[in-house]
XYZ file of C-alpha atoms in Angstrom:
602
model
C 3.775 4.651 25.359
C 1.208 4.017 22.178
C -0.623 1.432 20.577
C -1.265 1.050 17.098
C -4.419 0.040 15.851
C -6.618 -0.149 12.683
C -9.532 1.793 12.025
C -12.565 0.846 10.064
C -14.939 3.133 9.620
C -16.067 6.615 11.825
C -19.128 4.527 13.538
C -17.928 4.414 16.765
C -17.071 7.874 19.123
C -13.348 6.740 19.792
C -13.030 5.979 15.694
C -14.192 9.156 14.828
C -11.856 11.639 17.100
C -9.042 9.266 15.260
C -9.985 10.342 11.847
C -10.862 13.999 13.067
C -7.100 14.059 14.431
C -5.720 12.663 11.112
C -7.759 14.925 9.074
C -5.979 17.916 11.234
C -2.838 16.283 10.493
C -3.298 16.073 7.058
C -4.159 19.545 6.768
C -1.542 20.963 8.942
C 0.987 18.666 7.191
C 0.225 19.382 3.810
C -1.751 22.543 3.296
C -1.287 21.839 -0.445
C -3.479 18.975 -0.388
C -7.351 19.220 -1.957
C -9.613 19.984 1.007
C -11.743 16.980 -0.672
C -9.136 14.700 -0.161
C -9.332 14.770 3.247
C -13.025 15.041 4.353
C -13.456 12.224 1.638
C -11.313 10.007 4.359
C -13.890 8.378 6.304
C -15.741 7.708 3.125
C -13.201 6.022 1.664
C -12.932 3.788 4.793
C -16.503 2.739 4.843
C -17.047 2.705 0.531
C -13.746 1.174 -0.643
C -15.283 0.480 -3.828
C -16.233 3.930 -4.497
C -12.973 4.711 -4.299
C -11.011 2.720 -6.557
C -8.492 0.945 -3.785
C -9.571 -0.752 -0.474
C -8.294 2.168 2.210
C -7.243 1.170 5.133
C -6.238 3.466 8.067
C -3.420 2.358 11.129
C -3.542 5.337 13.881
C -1.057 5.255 16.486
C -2.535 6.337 19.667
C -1.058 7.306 23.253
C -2.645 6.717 26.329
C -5.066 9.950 26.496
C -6.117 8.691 22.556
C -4.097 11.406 21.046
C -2.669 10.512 17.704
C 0.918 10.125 16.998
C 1.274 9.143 13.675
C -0.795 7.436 11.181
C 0.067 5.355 8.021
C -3.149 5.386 5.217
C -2.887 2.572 2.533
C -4.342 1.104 -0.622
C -4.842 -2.375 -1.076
C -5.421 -3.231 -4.249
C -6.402 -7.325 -4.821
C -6.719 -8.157 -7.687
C -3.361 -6.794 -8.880
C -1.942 -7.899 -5.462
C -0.246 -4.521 -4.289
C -0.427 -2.051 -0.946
C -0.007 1.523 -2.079
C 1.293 3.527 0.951
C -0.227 6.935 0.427
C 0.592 8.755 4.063
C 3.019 8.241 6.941
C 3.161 10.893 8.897
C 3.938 11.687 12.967
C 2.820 14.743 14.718
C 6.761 15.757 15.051
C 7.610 14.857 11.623
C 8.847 12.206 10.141
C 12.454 10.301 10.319
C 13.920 7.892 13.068
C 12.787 4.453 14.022
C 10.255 5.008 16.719
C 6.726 5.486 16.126
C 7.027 6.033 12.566
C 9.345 2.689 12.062
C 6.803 0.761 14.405
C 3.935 1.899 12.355
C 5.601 1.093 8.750
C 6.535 -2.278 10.050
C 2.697 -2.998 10.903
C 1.902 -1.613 6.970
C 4.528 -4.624 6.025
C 3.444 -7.381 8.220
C 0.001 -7.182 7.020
C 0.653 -6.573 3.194
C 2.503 -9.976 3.820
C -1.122 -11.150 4.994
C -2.531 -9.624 2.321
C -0.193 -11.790 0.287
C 0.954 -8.749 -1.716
C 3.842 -8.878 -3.758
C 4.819 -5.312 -2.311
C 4.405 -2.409 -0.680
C 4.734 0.474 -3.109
C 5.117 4.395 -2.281
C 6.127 7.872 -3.683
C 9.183 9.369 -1.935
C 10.496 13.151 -3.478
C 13.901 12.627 -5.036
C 17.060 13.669 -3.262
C 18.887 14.146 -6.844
C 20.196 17.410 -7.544
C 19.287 17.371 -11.027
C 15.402 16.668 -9.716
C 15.573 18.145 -6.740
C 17.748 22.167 -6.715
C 16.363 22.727 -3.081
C 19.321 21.376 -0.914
C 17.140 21.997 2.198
C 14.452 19.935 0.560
C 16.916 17.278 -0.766
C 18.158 16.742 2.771
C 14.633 16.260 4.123
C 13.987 13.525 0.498
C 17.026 11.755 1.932
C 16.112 11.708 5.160
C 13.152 9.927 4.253
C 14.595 7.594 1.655
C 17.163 7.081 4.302
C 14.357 5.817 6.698
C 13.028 3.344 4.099
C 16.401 2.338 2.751
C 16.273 0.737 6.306
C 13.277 -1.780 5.818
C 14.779 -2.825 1.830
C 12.636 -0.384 -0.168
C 14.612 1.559 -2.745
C 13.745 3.437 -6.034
C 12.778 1.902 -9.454
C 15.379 2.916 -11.989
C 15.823 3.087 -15.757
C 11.991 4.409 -16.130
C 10.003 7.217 -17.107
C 8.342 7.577 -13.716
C 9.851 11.020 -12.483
C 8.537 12.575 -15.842
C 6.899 15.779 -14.830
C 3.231 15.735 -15.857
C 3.822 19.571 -17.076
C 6.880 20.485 -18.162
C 8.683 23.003 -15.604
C 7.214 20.832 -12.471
C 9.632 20.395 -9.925
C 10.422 17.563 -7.389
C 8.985 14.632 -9.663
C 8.637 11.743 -7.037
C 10.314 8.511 -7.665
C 8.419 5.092 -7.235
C 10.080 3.221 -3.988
C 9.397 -0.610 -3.464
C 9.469 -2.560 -0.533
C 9.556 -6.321 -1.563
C 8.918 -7.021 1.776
C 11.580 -8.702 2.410
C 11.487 -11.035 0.223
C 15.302 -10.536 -1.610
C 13.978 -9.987 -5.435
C 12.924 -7.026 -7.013
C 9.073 -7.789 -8.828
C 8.685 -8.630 -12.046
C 7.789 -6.186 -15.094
C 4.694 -7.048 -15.964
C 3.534 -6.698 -11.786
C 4.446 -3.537 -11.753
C 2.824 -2.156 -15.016
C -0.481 -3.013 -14.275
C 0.311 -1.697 -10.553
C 1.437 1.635 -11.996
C -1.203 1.852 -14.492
C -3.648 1.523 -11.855
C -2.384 4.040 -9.851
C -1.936 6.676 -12.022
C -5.532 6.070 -13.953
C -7.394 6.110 -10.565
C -5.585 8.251 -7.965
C -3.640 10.653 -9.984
C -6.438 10.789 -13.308
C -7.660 13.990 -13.510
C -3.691 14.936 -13.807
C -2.411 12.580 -15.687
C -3.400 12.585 -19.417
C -3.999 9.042 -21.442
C -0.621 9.223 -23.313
C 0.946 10.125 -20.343
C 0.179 6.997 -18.952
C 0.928 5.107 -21.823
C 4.118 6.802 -22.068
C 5.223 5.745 -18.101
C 3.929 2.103 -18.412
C 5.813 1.470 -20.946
C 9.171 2.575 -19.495
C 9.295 0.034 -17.211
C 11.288 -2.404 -19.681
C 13.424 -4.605 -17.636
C 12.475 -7.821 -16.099
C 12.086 -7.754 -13.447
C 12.452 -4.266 -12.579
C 15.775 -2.527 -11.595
C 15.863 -0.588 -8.277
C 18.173 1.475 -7.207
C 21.817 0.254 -4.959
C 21.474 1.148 -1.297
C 22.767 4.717 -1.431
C 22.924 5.524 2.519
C 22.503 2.174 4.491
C 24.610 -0.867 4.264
C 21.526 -3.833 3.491
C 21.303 -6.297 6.435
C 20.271 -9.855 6.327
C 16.926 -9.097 7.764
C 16.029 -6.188 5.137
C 16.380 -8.367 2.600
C 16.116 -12.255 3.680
C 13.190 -14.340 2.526
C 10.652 -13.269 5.109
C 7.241 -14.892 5.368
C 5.139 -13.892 8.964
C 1.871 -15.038 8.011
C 2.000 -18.266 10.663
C 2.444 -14.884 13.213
C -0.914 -14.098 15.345
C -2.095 -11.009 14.591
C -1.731 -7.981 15.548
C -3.602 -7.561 19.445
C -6.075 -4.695 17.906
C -7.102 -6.918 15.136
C -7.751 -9.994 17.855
C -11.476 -10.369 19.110
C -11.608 -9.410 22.608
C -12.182 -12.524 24.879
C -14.492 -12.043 28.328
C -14.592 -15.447 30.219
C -17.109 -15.575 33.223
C -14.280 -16.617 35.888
C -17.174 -17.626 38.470
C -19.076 -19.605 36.025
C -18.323 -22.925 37.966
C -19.393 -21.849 40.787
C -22.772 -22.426 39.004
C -22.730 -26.393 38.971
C -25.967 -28.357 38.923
C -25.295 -31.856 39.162
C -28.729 -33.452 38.291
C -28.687 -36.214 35.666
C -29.654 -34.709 31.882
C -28.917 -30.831 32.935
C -27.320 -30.366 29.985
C -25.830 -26.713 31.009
C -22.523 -27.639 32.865
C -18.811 -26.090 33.081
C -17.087 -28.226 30.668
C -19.299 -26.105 27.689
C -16.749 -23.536 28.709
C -14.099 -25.777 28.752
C -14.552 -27.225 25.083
C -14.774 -24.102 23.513
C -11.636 -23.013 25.042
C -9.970 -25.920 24.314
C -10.345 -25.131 20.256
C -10.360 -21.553 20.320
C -7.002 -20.456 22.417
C -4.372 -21.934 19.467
C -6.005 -20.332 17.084
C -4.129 -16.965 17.679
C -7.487 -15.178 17.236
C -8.139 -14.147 20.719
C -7.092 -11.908 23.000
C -7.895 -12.488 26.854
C -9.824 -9.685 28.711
C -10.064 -9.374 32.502
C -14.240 -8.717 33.500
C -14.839 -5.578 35.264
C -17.449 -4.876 37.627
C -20.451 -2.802 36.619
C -23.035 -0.930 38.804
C -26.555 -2.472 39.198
C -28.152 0.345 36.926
C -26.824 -1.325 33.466
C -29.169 -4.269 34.708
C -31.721 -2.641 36.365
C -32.254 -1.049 33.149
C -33.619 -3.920 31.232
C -34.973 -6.310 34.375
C -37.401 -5.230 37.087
C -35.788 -3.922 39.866
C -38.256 -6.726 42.456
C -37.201 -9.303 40.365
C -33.321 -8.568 40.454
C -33.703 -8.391 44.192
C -35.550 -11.118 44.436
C -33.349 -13.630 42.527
C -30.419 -12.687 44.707
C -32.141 -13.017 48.215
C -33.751 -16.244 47.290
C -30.142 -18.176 46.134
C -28.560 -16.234 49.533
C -31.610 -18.164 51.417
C -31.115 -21.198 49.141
C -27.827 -21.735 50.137
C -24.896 -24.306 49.474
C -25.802 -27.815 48.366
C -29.412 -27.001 47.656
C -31.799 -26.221 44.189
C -35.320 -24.915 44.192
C -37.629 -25.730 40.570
C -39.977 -23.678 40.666
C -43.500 -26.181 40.996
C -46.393 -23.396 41.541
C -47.238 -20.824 39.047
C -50.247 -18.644 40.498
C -51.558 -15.940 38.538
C -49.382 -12.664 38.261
C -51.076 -10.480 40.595
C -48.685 -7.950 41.302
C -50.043 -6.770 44.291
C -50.269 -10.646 46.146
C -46.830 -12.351 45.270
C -46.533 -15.264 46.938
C -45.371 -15.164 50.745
C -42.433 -17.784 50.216
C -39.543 -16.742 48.502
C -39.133 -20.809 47.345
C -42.870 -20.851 46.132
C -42.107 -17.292 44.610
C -40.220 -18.805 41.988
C -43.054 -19.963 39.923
C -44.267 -16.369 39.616
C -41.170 -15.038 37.622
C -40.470 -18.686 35.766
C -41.349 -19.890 32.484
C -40.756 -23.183 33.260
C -40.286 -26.142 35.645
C -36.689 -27.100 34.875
C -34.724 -23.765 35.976
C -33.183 -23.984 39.119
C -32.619 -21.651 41.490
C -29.571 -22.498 43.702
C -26.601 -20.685 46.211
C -25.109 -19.871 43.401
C -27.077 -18.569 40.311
C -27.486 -15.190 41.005
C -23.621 -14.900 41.878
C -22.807 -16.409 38.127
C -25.368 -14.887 36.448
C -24.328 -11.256 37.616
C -20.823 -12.276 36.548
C -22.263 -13.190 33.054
C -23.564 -9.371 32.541
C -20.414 -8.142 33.963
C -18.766 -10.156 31.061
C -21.056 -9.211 28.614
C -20.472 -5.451 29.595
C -16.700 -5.788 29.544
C -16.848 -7.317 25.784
C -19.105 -4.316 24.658
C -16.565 -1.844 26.861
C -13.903 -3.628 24.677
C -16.188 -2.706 21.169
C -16.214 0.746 22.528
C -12.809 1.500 22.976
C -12.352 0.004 19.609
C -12.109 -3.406 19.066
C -13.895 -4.407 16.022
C -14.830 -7.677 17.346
C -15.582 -8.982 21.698
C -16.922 -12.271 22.594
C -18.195 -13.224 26.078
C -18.034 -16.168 26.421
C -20.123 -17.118 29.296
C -22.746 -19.497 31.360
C -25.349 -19.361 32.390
C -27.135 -17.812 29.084
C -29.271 -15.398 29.022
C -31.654 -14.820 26.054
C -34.509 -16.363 27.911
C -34.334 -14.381 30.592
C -37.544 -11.430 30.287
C -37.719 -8.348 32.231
C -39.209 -9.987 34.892
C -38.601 -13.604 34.137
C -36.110 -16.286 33.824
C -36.317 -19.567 32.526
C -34.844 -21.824 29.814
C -31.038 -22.116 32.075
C -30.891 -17.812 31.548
C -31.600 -15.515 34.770
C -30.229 -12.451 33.339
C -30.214 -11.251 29.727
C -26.756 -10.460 29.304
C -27.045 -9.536 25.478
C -29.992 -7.118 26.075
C -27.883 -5.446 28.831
C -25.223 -5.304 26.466
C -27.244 -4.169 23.565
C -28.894 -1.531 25.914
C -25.534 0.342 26.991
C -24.285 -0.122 23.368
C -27.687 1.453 22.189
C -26.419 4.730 23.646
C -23.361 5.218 20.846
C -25.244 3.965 17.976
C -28.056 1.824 16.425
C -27.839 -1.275 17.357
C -29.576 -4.562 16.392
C -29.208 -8.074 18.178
C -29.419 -11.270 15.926
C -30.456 -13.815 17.816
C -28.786 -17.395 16.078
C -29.965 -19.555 19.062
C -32.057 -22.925 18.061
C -34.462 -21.272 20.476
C -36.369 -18.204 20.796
C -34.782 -14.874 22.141
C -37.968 -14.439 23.713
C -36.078 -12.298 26.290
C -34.671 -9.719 23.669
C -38.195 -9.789 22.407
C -40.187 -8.748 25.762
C -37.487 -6.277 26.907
C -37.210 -4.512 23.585
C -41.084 -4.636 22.481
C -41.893 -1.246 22.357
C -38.360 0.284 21.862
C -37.088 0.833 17.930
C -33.418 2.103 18.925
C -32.561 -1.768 19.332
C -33.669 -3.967 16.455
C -34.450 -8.090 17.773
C -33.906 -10.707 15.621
C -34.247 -14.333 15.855
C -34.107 -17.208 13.813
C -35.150 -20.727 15.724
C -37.031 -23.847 15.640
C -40.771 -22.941 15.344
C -43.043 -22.455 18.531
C -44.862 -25.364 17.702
C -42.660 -27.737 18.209
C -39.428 -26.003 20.222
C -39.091 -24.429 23.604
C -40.364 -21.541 24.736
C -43.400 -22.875 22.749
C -45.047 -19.555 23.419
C -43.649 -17.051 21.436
C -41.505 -16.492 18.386
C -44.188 -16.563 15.777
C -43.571 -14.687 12.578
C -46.485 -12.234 13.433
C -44.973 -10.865 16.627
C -43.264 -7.848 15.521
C -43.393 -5.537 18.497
C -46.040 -2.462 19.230
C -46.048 0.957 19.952
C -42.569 2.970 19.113
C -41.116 -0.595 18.788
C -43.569 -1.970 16.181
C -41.751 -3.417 13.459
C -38.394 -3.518 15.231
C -38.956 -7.238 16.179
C -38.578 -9.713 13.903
C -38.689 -13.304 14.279
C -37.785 -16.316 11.518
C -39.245 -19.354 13.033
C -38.163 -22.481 10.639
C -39.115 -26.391 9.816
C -38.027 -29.045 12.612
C -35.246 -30.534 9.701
C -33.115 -27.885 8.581
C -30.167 -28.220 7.189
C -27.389 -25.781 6.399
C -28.271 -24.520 2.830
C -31.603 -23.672 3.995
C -30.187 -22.101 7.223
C -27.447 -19.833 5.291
C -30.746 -18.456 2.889
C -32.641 -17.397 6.164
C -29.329 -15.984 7.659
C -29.027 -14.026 4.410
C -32.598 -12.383 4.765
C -31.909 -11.684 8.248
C -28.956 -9.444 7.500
C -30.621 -7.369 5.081
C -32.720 -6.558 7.459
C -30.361 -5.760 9.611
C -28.209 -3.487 7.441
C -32.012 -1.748 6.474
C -31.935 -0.634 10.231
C -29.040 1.107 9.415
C -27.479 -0.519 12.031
C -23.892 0.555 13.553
C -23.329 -1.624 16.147
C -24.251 -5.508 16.139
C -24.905 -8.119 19.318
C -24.886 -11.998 17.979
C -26.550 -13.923 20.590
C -24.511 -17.141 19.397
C -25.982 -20.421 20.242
C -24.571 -23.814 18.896
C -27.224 -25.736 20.111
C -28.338 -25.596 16.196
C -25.627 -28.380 15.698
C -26.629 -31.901 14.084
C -26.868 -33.805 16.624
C -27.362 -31.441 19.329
C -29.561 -32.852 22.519
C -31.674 -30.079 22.508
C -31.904 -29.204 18.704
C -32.977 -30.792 15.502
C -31.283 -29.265 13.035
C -28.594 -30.118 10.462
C -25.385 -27.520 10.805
C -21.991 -28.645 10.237
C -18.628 -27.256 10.751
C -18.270 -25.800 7.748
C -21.604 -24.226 7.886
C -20.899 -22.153 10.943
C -17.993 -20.940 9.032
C -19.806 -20.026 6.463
C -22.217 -17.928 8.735
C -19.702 -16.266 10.604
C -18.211 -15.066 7.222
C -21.916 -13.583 6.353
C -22.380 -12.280 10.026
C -18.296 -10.651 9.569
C -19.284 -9.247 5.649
C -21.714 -6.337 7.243
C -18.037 -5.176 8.380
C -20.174 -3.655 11.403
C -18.456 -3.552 15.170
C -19.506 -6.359 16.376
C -20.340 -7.859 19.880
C -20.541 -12.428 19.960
C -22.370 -13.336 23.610
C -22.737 -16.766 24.291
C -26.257 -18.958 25.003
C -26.613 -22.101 24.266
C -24.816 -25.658 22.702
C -24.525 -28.632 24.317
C -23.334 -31.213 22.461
C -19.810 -31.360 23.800
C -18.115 -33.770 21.219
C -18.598 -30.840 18.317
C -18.829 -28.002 20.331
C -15.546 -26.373 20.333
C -14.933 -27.025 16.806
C -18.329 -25.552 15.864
C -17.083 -22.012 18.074
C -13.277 -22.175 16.239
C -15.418 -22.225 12.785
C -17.450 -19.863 13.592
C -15.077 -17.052 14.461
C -13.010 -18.149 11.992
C -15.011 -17.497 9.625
C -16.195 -14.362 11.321
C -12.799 -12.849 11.685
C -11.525 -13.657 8.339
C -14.646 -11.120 6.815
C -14.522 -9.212 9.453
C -11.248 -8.117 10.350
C -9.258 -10.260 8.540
C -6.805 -8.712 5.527
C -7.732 -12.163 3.166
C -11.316 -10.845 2.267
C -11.970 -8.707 -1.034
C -13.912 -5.172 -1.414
C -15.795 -6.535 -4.770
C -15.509 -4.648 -8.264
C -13.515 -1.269 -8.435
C -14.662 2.000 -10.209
C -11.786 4.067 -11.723
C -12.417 7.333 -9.558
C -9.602 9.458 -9.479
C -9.454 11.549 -6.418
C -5.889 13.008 -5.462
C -3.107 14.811 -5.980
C 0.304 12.950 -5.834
C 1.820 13.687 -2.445
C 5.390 12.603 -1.388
């Protein structure tokens, strides 16, 4: 068994052994190949531009993570073309299995891409090209394989000129129309061929050369070659269009519901926190295709333990065991925080590790709220073993809960948990996109600089938790400067939201930041009861595309959003939007650089 997946970048552990294994490959494979070439792979993953074309790596993995095969391509946009420069298994290459799986991801997403084809080098299998008749068997073997998806030869053109006379083997140029039953036209494939031989094969291929081959390609559109080996079937070459597919399940975000969350169910007139949030989001986001559902896991009490007091952990869960069914305690008294005299009374307790008079504590908080981190460690499990995106999506919230505090409908900070474990792969930085304060982020993370705190919100002055999330508080000790907080007018509408957003990313990317926890609340709505801001659908869209451009592995935990009429649509926007620059194929890697880098390879 193996799954094929994408890989972004080298940020994460599981990303880099990938790219380690296809480095060996490629050296093993093709000992011919510039060294350069290969340990330039990871940079060419994380700097398209740099590079000329917009890599992008597929690995093939078994179950111990061992590679299989991998495919390596070159989008290029604005010409509208994949370049397939490597497909290669770790037993060599022919059959239908691995490799033909593999090759048929490359095509279904150069159809997303919207490319007009998918087009390759194979070494000839023509005697007059090719003397070797050991080497022409293994050339036909391999335009045998393609032959089976549609993709044949370009004919009639000056392609298989040898660069320096007395070269052997001169590759021919394959294309795959993807299925689409016409060959492209002339002028495509020009510019496609110019641009491949100016900026991969450069420093080997003289001006005039260039010139020369471009201009070979005279008919229109372009003449490939009859199928030599299979007989075509309706599928190789029928009008094909997949793009209404879902995608493929590595390039889905990674969905964590909180199963127990109704369990947690206070039915008090105007407590806005109640199971059918949950509900409405799901509603919009399952037929979007987007999502892929994963079961929570249990996680030992040291992941929480390592960002909340230990008494207060134990505390919350013996006082909703004593609360019981059918029963809610506010907390009323708020003594003075002498550690040494608690109060007696677990019920009068409360008040010593609350913020605030509205949070209650019932049979069943503790049970839901240990769920939520269990959710929230699941989704960053999920970011770990590689998916580029997780969302746990989850009640109660959590990013008012303080070491040793809750308040504000949050008990336990399930994105500082989160953040925490994540903190031990890579830097990470939590952006806070609540209306309110992440004053929780901000007391558990004061003096620590490995996680970056952000939060944007409705000033202290006038929005809950009233006493903190000024612009001055920045953290102290190792941790000063590593909090930052943008605290904005009461009337703000999405223009003026997207500019602070904008700021608050560069800041982010100046941590250097690898791995990145959105504490998403859509409580900053128009129209929201507990908000006063301006955002629209199409403004969360737009801020999940900015949150997705960083391109960074990214972690989405719920908090807060309550008005239920907009709610749902506001989520499907938002990770829309997030997806699409994210992970998505639609989004663009800016202006190119002609930078020449490698060899031609077959």
């Amino acid at each position: 068994m193996f799954r094929i997946r994408r890989v972004y970048d080298t940020i994460l552990a599981r990303d880099r052994g990938a790219v380690e294994q296809v480095q060996r490959m490629l050296a093993e494979r093709l000992p011919d190949l510039d060294r350069k070439e290969i340990e330039d792979l990871p940079d060419k993953l994380r700097r398209p531009v740099e590079h000329g074309f917009r890599a992008i790596l597929y690995v093939a993995e078994n179950q111990r993570r061992t590679v299989k095969a991998f495919a390596l391509v070159f989008h290029e946009p604005d010409i509208g073309f994949v370049w397939l420069d490597f497909l290669a298994s770790a037993g060599g290459s022919g059959g239908r299995g691995v490799g033909g799986t593999l090759y048929e991801r490359v095509r279904a997403d150069a159809r997303e891409l919207g490319a007009w084809a998918v087009l390759f080098e194979c070494l000839p299998d023509d005697p007059a090209l090719c003397p070797d008749p050991g080497h022409r068997r293994q050339n036909a073997a391999r335009l045998r394989f393609y032959e089976g998806f549609g993709a044949r030869p370009v004919v009639g053109t000056a392609y298989e000129t040898p660069v320096k006379p007395g070269d052997v083997e001169p590759p021919y140029l394959v294309v795959d129309d993807l299925g689409r039953g016409r060959a492209p036209s002339r002028s495509a494939v020009r510019a496609a061929v110019r641009a491949v031989l100016e900026r991969k094969y450069g420093h080997l291929c003289p001006p005039e050369y260039v010139d020369r081959v471009v201009a070979s390609f005279t008919d229109d559109p372009v003449r490939l070659r009859p199928f030599r080996y299979l007989t075509p079937s309706a599928d190789a070459v029928a009008e094909s269009d997949h793009r209404s597919e879902p995608p493929p399940p590595d390039r889905r975000i990674a969905l964590v519901v909180n199963d127990r969350h109704l369990i947690h169910h206070v039915r008090e007139r105007g407590y806005v926190e109640s199971p059918v949030r949950i509900d409405a989001i799901r509603r919009q986001l399952d037929p979007t295709g987007l999502f892929d559902e994963v079961v929570p896991r249990r996680f030992p009490d040291r992941h929480l333990v390592a960002v909340h007091d230990r008494a207060y952990v134990g505390y919350l869960e013996r006082v909703c065991k004593r609360v019981g069914e059918g029963r809610a305690v506010y907390p009323y008294v708020f003594p003075i925080r002498n550690a040494a005299r608690p109060p007696r009374e677990l019920e009068v307790r409360a008040g010593y590790y609350c913020i605030d008079t509205f949070t209650p504590l019932d049979g069943n908080a503790y049970r839901a709220a240990r769920r939520a981190v269990d959710c929230s460690l699941t989704a960053a499990a999920a970011v770990l073993e590689g998916r580029r995106l997780a969302y746990a999506l989850i009640r109660p919230p959590g990013h008012h809960a303080e070491r040793r505090a809750f308040g504000g409908f949050c008990y336990f900070n399930n994105a500082a948990v989160a953040a925490n474990e994540l903190a031990r792969h890579g830097r990470v930085a939590i952006l806070d996109i609540d209306y309110h304060h992440g004053n929780g982020q901000q007391d558990i993370f004061w003096e620590r600089d490995e996680v970056l705190t952000i939060s944007i919100h409705g000033h202290p002055n006038f929005a809950y938790p009233y006493f903190s999330g000024f612009a001055d508080e920045v953290g102290s000790g190792r941790g000063r400067g590593a909090n930052r907080n943008y605290p904005l007018e009461e009337h703000v509408d999405g223009r003026r939201y997207r500019e602070v957003l904008e700021r608050a990313l560069r800041r982010v990317e100046k941590h250097r930041t690898e791995i990145l926890v959105v504490a998403l609340g859509l409580d900053t709505s128009r129209k929201d009861p507990t908000g006063s801001w301006d955002l629209g659908t199409t403004d969360f869209a737009a801020n999940g595309r900015l949150v997705g451009a960083l391109r960074l592995p990214t972690l989405v935990v719920q908090e807060g959003g309550y008005r239920i009429r907009n709610l749902g649509v506001n989520a499907r926007s938002f990770f829309t939007g997030l997806w699409q620059a994210s992970v998505g194929l639609a989004d663009r890697p800016g202006p190119k650089k002609n930078s020449p880098k490698s060899p031609p390879t077959s």
